[in-house]
GROMACS .gro file of C-alpha atoms in nm:
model
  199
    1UNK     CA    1  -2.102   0.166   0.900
    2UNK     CA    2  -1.737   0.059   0.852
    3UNK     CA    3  -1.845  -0.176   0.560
    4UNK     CA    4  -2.049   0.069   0.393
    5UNK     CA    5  -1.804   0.347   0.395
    6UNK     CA    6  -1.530   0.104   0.259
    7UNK     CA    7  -1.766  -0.006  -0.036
    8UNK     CA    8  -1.842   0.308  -0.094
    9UNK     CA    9  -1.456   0.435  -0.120
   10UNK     CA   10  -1.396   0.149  -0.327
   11UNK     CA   11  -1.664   0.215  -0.604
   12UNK     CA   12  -1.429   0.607  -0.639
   13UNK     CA   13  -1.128   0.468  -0.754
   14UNK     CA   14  -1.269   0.226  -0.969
   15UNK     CA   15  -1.462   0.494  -1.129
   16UNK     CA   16  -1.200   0.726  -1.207
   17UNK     CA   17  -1.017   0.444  -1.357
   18UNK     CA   18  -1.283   0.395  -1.612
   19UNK     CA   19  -1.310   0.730  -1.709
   20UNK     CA   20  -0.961   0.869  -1.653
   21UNK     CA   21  -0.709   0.594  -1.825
   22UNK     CA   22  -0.909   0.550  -2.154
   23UNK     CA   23  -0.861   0.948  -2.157
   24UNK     CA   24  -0.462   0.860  -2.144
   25UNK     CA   25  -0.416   0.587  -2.406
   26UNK     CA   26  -0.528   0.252  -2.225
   27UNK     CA   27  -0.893   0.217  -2.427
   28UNK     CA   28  -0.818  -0.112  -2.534
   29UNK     CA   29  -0.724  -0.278  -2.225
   30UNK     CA   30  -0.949  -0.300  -1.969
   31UNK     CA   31  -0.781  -0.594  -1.793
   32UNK     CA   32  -0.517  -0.331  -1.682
   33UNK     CA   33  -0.760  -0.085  -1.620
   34UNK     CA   34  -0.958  -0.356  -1.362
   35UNK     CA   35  -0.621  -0.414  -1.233
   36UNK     CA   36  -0.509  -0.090  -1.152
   37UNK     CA   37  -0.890  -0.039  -1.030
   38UNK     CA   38  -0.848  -0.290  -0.823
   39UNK     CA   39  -0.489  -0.205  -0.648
   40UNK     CA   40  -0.630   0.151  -0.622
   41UNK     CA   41  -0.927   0.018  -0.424
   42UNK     CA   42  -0.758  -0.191  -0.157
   43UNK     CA   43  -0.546   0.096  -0.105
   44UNK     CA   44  -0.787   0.362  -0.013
   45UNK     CA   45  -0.954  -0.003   0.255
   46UNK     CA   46  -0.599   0.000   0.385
   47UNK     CA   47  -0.559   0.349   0.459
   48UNK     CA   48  -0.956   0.418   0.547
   49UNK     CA   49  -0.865   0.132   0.831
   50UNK     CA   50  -0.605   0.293   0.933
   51UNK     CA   51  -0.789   0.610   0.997
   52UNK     CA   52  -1.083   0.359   1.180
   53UNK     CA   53  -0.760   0.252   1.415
   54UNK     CA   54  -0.661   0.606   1.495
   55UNK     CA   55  -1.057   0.715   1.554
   56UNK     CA   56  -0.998   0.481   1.823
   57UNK     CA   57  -0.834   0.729   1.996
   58UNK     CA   58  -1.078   0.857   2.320
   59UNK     CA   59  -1.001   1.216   2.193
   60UNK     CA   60  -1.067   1.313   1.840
   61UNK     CA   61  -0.854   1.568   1.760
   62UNK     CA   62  -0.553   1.333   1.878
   63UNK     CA   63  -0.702   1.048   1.677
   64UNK     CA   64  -0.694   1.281   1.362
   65UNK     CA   65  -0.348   1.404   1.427
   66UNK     CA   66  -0.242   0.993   1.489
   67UNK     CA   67  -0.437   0.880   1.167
   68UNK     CA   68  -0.190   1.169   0.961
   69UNK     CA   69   0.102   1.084   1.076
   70UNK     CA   70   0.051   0.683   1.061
   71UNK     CA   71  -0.039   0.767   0.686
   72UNK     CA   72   0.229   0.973   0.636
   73UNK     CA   73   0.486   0.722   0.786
   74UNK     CA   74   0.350   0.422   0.592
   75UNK     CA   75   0.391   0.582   0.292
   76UNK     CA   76   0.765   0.789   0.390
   77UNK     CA   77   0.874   0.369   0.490
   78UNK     CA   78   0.729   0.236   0.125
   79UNK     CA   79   1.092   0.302   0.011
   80UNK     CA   80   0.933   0.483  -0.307
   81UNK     CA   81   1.072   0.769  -0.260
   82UNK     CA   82   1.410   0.744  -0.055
   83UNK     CA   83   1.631   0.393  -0.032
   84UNK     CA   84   1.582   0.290   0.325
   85UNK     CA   85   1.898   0.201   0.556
   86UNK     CA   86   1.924  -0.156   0.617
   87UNK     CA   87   1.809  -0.160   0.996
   88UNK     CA   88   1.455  -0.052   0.853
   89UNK     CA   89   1.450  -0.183   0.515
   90UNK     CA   90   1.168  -0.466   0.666
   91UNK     CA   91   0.923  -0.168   0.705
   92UNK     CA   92   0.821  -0.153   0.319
   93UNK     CA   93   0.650  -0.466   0.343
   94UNK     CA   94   0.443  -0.299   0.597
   95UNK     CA   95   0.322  -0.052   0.377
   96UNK     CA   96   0.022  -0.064   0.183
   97UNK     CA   97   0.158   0.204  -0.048
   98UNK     CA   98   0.460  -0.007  -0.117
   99UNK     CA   99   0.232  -0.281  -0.258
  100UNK     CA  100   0.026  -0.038  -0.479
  101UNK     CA  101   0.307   0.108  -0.635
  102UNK     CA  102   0.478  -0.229  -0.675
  103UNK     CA  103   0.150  -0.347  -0.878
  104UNK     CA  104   0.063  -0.042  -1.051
  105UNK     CA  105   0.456  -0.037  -1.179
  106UNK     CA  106   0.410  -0.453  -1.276
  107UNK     CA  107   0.041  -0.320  -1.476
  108UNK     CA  108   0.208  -0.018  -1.670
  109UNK     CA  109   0.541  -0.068  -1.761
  110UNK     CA  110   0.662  -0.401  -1.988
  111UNK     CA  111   1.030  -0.498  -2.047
  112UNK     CA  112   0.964  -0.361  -2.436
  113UNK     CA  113   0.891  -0.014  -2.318
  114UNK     CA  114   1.093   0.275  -2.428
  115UNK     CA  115   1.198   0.616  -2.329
  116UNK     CA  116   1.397   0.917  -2.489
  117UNK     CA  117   1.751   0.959  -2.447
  118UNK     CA  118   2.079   1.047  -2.622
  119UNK     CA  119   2.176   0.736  -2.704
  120UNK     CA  120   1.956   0.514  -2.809
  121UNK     CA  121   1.950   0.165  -3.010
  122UNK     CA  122   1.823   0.166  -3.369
  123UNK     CA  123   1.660  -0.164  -3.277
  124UNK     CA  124   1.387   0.001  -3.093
  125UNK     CA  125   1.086   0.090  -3.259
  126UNK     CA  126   1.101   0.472  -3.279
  127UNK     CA  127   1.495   0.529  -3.386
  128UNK     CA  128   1.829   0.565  -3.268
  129UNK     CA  129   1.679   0.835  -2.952
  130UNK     CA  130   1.513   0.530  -2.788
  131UNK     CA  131   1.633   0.320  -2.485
  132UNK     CA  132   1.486   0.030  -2.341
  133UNK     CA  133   1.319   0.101  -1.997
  134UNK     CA  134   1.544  -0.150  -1.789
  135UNK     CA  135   1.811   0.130  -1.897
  136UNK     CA  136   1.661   0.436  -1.697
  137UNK     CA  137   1.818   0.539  -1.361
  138UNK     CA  138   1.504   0.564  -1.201
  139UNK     CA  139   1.406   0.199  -1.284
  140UNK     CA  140   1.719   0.058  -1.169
  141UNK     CA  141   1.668   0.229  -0.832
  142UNK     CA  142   1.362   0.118  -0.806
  143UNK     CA  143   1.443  -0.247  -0.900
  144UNK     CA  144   1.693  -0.200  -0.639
  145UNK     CA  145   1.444  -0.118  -0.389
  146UNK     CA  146   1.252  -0.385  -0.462
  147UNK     CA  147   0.923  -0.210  -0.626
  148UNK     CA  148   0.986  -0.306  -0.979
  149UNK     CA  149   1.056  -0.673  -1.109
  150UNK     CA  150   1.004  -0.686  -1.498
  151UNK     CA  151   1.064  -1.093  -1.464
  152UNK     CA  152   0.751  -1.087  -1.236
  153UNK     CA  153   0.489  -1.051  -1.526
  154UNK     CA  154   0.205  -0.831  -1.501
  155UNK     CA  155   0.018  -1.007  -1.270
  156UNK     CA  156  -0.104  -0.822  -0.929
  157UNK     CA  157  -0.217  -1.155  -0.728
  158UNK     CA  158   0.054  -1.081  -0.473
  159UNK     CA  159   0.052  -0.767  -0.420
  160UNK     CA  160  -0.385  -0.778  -0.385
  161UNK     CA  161  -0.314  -1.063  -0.143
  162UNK     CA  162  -0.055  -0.839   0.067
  163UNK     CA  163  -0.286  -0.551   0.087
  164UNK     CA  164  -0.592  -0.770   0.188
  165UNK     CA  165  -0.403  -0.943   0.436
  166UNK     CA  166  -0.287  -0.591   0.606
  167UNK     CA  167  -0.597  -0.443   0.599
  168UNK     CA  168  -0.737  -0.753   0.772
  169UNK     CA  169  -0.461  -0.715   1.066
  170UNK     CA  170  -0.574  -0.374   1.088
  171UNK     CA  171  -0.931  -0.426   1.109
  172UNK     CA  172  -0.888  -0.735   1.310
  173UNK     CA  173  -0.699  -0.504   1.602
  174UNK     CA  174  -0.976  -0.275   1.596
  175UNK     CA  175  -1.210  -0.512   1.674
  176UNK     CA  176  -0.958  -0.638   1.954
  177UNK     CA  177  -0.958  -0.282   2.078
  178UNK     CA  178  -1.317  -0.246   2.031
  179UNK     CA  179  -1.401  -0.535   2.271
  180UNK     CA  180  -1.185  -0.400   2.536
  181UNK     CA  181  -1.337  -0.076   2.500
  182UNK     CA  182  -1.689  -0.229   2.537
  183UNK     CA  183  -1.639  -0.458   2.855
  184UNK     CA  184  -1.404  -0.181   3.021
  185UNK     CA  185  -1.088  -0.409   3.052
  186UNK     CA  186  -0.897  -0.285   3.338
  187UNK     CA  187  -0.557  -0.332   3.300
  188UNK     CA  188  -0.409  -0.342   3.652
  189UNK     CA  189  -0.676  -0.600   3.738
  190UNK     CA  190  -0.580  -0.829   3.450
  191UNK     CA  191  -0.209  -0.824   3.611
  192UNK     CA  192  -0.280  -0.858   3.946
  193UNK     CA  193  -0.506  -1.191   3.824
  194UNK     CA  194  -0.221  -1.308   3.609
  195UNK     CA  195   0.047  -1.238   3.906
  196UNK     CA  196  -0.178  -1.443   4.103
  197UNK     CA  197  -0.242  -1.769   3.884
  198UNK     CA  198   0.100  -1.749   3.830
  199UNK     CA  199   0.215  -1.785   4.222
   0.00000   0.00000   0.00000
């Protein structure tokens, strides 16, 4: 069921790519459009296993209120949006919506890109109100975050790599939890066995 519902989640994003980002000015590359297809898809498999791990949960109102608030901390430790302190700052890699962003930023944005502002260079395509995209504030912070790295290329092998691998942990503990579910592992047992073999 698990497999079917993820394949099925997948085929969404990939379809709203298609018909969505021609609409906004990306007709004549599809190799971005399969990439940001792509990251969009292992996304929704890394947050539809996280919602599997919280329906884990032996009551289901408590496993819906666990599967929001997992969500909603993955994405609040991304870094996105806030810097994080330094204490926590090893949490981002944890996130799958750290690694989305980080490739969809890599697929959309090039070093040549421009923006408006006051003071621009002339030797921009567009005239003296253009600036070069390393320039904006928001960039820089997220450069500093580490979410956008214009000498990375456009390439999204890492970051499809990082979300496979963390929706593989994920569904890998479920399984883990499964199997204890199944055979009724009790707990106290497995101590008082492991407090003997160690005597």
């Amino acid at each position: 069921r698990i497999s079917v519902l993820l394949l099925g989640e997948c085929l969404w994003p990939a379809a709203f790519c298609v018909i969505c980002y021609p609409v906004m000015g990306l007709t004549g590359d599809w190799r971005t459009i399969c990439k940001i297809s792509l990251l969009v898809s292992l996304n929704n498999i890394c947050y539809l296993s996280l919602g599997a791990l919280s329906s884990s949960v032996s009551n289901m109102p408590y496993g819906m209120i666990v599967a929001t608030v997992m969500s909603q901390i993955s994405i609040l430790s991304s870094g996105v949006f806030a810097q994080l302190p330094t204490s926590i700052q090893w949490l981002n890699k944890r996130s799958p919506f750290f690694w989305t962003i980080r490739g969809l930023m890599k697929c959309v944005f090039d070093w040549s890109d421009s923006f408006r502002c006051v003071h621009g260079s002339s030797e921009i395509e567009g005239g003296v109100h253009q600036c070069f995209i390393e320039e904006s504030l928001v960039i820089d912070q997220l450069k500093r975050r580490g979410i956008y790295d214009p000498a990375s290329g456009s390439g999204v092998l890492e970051e499809c790599i990082a979300l496979l691998i963390l929706a593989s942990c994920i569904h890998i503990f479920i399984c883990i939890r499964c199997v204890f579910s199944f055979y009724r592992v009790d707990w106290y047992k497995l101590k008082r066995i492991k407090s003997r073999i160690m005597k």
